[in-house]
Coordinates of C-alpha atoms in Angstrom, one line a residue:
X1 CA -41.1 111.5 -26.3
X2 CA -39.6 114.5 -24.1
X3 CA -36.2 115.2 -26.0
X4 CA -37.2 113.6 -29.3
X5 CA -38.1 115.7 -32.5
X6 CA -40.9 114.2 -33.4
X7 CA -41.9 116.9 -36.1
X8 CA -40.0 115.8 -38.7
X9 CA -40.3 112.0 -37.8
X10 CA -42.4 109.5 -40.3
X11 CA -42.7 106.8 -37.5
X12 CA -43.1 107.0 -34.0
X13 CA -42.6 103.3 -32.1
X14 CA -44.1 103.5 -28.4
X15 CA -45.0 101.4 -25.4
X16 CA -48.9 101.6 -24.9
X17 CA -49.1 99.5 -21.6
X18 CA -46.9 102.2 -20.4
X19 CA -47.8 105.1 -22.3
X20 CA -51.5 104.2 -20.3
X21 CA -49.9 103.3 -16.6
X22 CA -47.8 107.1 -16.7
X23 CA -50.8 109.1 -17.4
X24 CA -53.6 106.4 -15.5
X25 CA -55.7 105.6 -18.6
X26 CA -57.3 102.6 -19.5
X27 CA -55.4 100.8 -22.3
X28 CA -58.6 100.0 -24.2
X29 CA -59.6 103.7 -24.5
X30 CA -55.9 104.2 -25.5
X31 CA -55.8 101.7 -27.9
X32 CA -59.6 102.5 -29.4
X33 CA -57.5 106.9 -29.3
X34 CA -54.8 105.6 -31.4
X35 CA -57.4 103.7 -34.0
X36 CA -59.3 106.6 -34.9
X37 CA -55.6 108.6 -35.6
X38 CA -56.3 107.1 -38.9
X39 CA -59.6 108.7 -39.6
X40 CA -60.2 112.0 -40.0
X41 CA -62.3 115.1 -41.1
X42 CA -62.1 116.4 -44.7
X43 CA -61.7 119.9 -45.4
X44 CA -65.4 120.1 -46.5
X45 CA -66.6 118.2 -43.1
X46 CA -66.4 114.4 -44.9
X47 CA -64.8 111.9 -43.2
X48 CA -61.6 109.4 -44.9
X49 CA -58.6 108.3 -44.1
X50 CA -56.4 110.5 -42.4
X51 CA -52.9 109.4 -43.9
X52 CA -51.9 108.3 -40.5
X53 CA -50.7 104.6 -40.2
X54 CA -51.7 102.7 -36.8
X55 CA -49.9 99.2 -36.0
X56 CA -50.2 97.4 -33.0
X57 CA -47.2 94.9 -32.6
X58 CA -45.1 92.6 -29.5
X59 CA -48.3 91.8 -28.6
X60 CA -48.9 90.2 -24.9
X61 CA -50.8 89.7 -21.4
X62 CA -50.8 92.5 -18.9
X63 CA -52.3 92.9 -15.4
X64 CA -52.7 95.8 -13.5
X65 CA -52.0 96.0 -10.0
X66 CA -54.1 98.9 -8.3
X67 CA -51.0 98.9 -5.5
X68 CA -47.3 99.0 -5.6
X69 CA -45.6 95.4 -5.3
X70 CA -42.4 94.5 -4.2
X71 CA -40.0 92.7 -6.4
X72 CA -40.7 88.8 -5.1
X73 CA -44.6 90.0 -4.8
X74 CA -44.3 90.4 -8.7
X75 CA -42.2 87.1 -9.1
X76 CA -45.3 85.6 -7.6
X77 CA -47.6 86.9 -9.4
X78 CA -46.2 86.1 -12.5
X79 CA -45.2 82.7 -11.5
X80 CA -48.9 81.7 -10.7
X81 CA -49.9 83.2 -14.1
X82 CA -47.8 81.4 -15.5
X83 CA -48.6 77.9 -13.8
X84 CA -52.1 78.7 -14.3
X85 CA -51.4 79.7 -18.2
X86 CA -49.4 75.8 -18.0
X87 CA -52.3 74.3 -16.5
X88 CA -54.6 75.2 -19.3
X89 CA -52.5 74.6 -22.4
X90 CA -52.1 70.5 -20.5
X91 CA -55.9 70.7 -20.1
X92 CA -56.9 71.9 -23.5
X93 CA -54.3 69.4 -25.1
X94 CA -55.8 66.6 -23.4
X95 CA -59.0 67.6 -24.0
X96 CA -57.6 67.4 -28.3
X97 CA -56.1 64.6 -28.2
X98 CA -59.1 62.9 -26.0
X99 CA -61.4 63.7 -29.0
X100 CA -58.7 62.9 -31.9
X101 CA -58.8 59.4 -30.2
X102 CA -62.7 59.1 -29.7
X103 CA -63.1 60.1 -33.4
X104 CA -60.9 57.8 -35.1
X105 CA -62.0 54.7 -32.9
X106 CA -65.3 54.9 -34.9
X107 CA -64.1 56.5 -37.7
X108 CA -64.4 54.4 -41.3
X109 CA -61.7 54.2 -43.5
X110 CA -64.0 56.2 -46.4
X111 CA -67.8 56.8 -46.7
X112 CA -68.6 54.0 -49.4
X113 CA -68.1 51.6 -45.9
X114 CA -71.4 53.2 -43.7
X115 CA -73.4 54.4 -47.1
X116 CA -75.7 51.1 -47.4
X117 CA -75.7 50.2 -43.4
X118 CA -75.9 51.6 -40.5
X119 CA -73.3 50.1 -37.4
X120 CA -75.1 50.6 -34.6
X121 CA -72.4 49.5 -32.4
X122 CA -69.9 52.8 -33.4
X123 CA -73.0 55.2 -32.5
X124 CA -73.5 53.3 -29.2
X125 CA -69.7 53.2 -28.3
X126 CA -69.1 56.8 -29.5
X127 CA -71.9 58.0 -27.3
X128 CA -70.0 56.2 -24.5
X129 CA -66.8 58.0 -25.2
X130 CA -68.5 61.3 -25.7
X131 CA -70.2 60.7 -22.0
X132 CA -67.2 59.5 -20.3
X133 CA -65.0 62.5 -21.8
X134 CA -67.7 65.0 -20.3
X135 CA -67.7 63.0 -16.7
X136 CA -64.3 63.6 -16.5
X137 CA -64.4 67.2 -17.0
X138 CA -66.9 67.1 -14.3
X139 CA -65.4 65.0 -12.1
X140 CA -61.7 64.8 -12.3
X141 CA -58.6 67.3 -12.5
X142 CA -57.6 66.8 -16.2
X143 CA -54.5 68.8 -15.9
X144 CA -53.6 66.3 -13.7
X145 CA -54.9 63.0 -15.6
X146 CA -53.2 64.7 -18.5
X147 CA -49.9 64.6 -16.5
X148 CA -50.1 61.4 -16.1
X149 CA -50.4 60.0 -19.7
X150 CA -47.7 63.1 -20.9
X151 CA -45.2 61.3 -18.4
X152 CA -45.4 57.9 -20.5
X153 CA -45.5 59.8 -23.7
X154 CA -42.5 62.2 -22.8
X155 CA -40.4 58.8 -22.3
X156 CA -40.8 57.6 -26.0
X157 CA -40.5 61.3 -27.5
X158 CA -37.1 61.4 -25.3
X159 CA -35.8 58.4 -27.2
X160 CA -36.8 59.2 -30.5
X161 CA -35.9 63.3 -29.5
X162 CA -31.9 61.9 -28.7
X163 CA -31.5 60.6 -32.5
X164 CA -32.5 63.6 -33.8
X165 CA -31.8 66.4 -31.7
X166 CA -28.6 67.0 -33.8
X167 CA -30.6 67.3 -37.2
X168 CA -33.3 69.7 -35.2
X169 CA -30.7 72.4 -33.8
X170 CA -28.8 72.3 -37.0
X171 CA -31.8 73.5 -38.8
X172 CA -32.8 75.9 -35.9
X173 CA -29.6 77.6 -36.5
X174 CA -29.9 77.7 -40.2
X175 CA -34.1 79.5 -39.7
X176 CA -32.3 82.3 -37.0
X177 CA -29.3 82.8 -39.6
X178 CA -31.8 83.3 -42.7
X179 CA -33.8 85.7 -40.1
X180 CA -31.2 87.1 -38.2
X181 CA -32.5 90.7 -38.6
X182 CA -35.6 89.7 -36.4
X183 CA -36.1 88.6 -33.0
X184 CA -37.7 85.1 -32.1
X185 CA -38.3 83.4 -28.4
X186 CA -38.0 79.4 -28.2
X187 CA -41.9 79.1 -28.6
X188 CA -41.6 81.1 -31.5
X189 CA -39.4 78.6 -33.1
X190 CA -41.2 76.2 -32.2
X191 CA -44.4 77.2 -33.3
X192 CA -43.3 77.4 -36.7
X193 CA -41.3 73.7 -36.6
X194 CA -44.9 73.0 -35.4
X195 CA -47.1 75.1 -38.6
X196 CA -48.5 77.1 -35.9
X197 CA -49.3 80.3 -36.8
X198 CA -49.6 83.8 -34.2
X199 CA -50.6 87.6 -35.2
X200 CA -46.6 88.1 -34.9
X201 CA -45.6 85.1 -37.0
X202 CA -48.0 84.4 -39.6
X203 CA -48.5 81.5 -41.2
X204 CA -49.2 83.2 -44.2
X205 CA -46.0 84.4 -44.2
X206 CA -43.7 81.9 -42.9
X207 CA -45.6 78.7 -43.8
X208 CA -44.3 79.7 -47.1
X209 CA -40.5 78.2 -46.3
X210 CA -41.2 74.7 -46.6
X211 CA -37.7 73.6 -45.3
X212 CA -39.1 74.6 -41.4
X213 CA -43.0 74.9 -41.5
X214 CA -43.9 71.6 -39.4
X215 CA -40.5 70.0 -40.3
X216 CA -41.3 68.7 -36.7
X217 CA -44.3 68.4 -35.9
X218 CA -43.5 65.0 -34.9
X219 CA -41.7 65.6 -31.3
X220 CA -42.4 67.3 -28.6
X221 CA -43.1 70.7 -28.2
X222 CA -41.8 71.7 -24.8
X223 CA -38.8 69.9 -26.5
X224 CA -38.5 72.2 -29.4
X225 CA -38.8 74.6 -27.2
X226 CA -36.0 73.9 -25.1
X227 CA -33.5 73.3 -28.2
X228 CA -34.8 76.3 -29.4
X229 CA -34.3 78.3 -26.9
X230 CA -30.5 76.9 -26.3
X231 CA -29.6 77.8 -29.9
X232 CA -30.9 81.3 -29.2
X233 CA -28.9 82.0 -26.2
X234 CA -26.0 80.6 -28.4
X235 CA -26.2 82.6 -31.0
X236 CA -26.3 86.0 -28.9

């Protein structure tokens, strides 16, 4: 803060990734320092709060390299991050959507259908979905088997995506003009078309604006994305 007065200041915004790399801490025993700014000793040795407000915001990943990297080393590194990051979201959506299915194969339409008998035959065939779905995380590359079925279903979300991608970046614009004093990425956007909620953008607060929250849930996200983020670079 060299150059700042910071006496008569209320709020002080800093970087605490960097604040930790300049003086070699570790961010965790920086971040635990800052917590316990808010507690403090009273003037007859009790402890309470000490009027200091800590908030923790633009949260993200970080990495430390214990070496200096070159530029393209660090376009590397965060390109496999972020292929590897990729990788898991396909997995873990497969994996959802392989259960959603498995469930409401056997599922009844309400429980006054299974209260007087038992089907044996939806046990037996769930069982055999249930052992199938762990094989293939044994067994196979799921990222990959996800691929495959996402490549079909990215085809029909394409079709039904070009009908209504006028409607979708008309109302992207009107959420960034009703928010234009804060600062949103295309995932952001999309998260909320999609009512998904994140510390920054909670749905708690935003999932009160009907006219957005999971407007879209329907299409594709990586779709949303990509309007979203075109309307963004629009509007700057």
């Amino acid at each position: 803060m060299a150059g700042e007065r910071v006496e008569s200041c209320d709020a002080l915004e800093l970087d605490v990734v960097e604040l930790a790399d300049t003086m070699g801490w570790q961010l965790p025993l920086v971040k635990r320092g800052l917590r316990q700014l808010q507690w403090g000793c009273g003037s007859y040795g009790g402890t309470g709060r000490s009027g200091v407000h800590v908030e923790f915001s633009a949260l993200s990943f970080y990495f430390r390299s214990y070496c200096d990297l070159t530029p393209d080393e660090l376009d590397a590194v965060g390109a496999f991050l972020h292929g590897r990051v990729m990788a898991q979201e396909r997995t873990q959506l497969y994996q959802l959507k392989t259960c959603f299915k498995a469930f409401r194969s056997v599922a009844y339409r309400n429980c006054s259908l299974c209260m007087d008998d038992l089907e044996e035959s939806r046990s037996h065939d769930l069982k055999e979905l249930l052992r199938d779905y762990f094989d293939k995380r044994r067994n196979l590359d799921l990222s990959k088997h996800y691929q495959e079925e996402e490549d079909e279903e990215e085809e029909l979300n394409k079709c039904k995506m070009r009908d209504w991608e006028g409607q979708i970046c008309a109302d992207i614009r009107g959420f960034l003009c009703s928010r234009s004093d804060e600062k949103f990425s295309g995932r952001a956007v999309a998260r909320i078309l999609h009512g998904i909620g994140s510390p920054c953008f909670p749905a708690q607060v935003y999932g009160r604006d009907r006219r957005y929250w999971r407007k879209y849930i329907q299409f594709d996200f990586n779709e949303i994305i990509r309007l979203a983020t075109q309307e963004i670079i629009r509007t700057r």
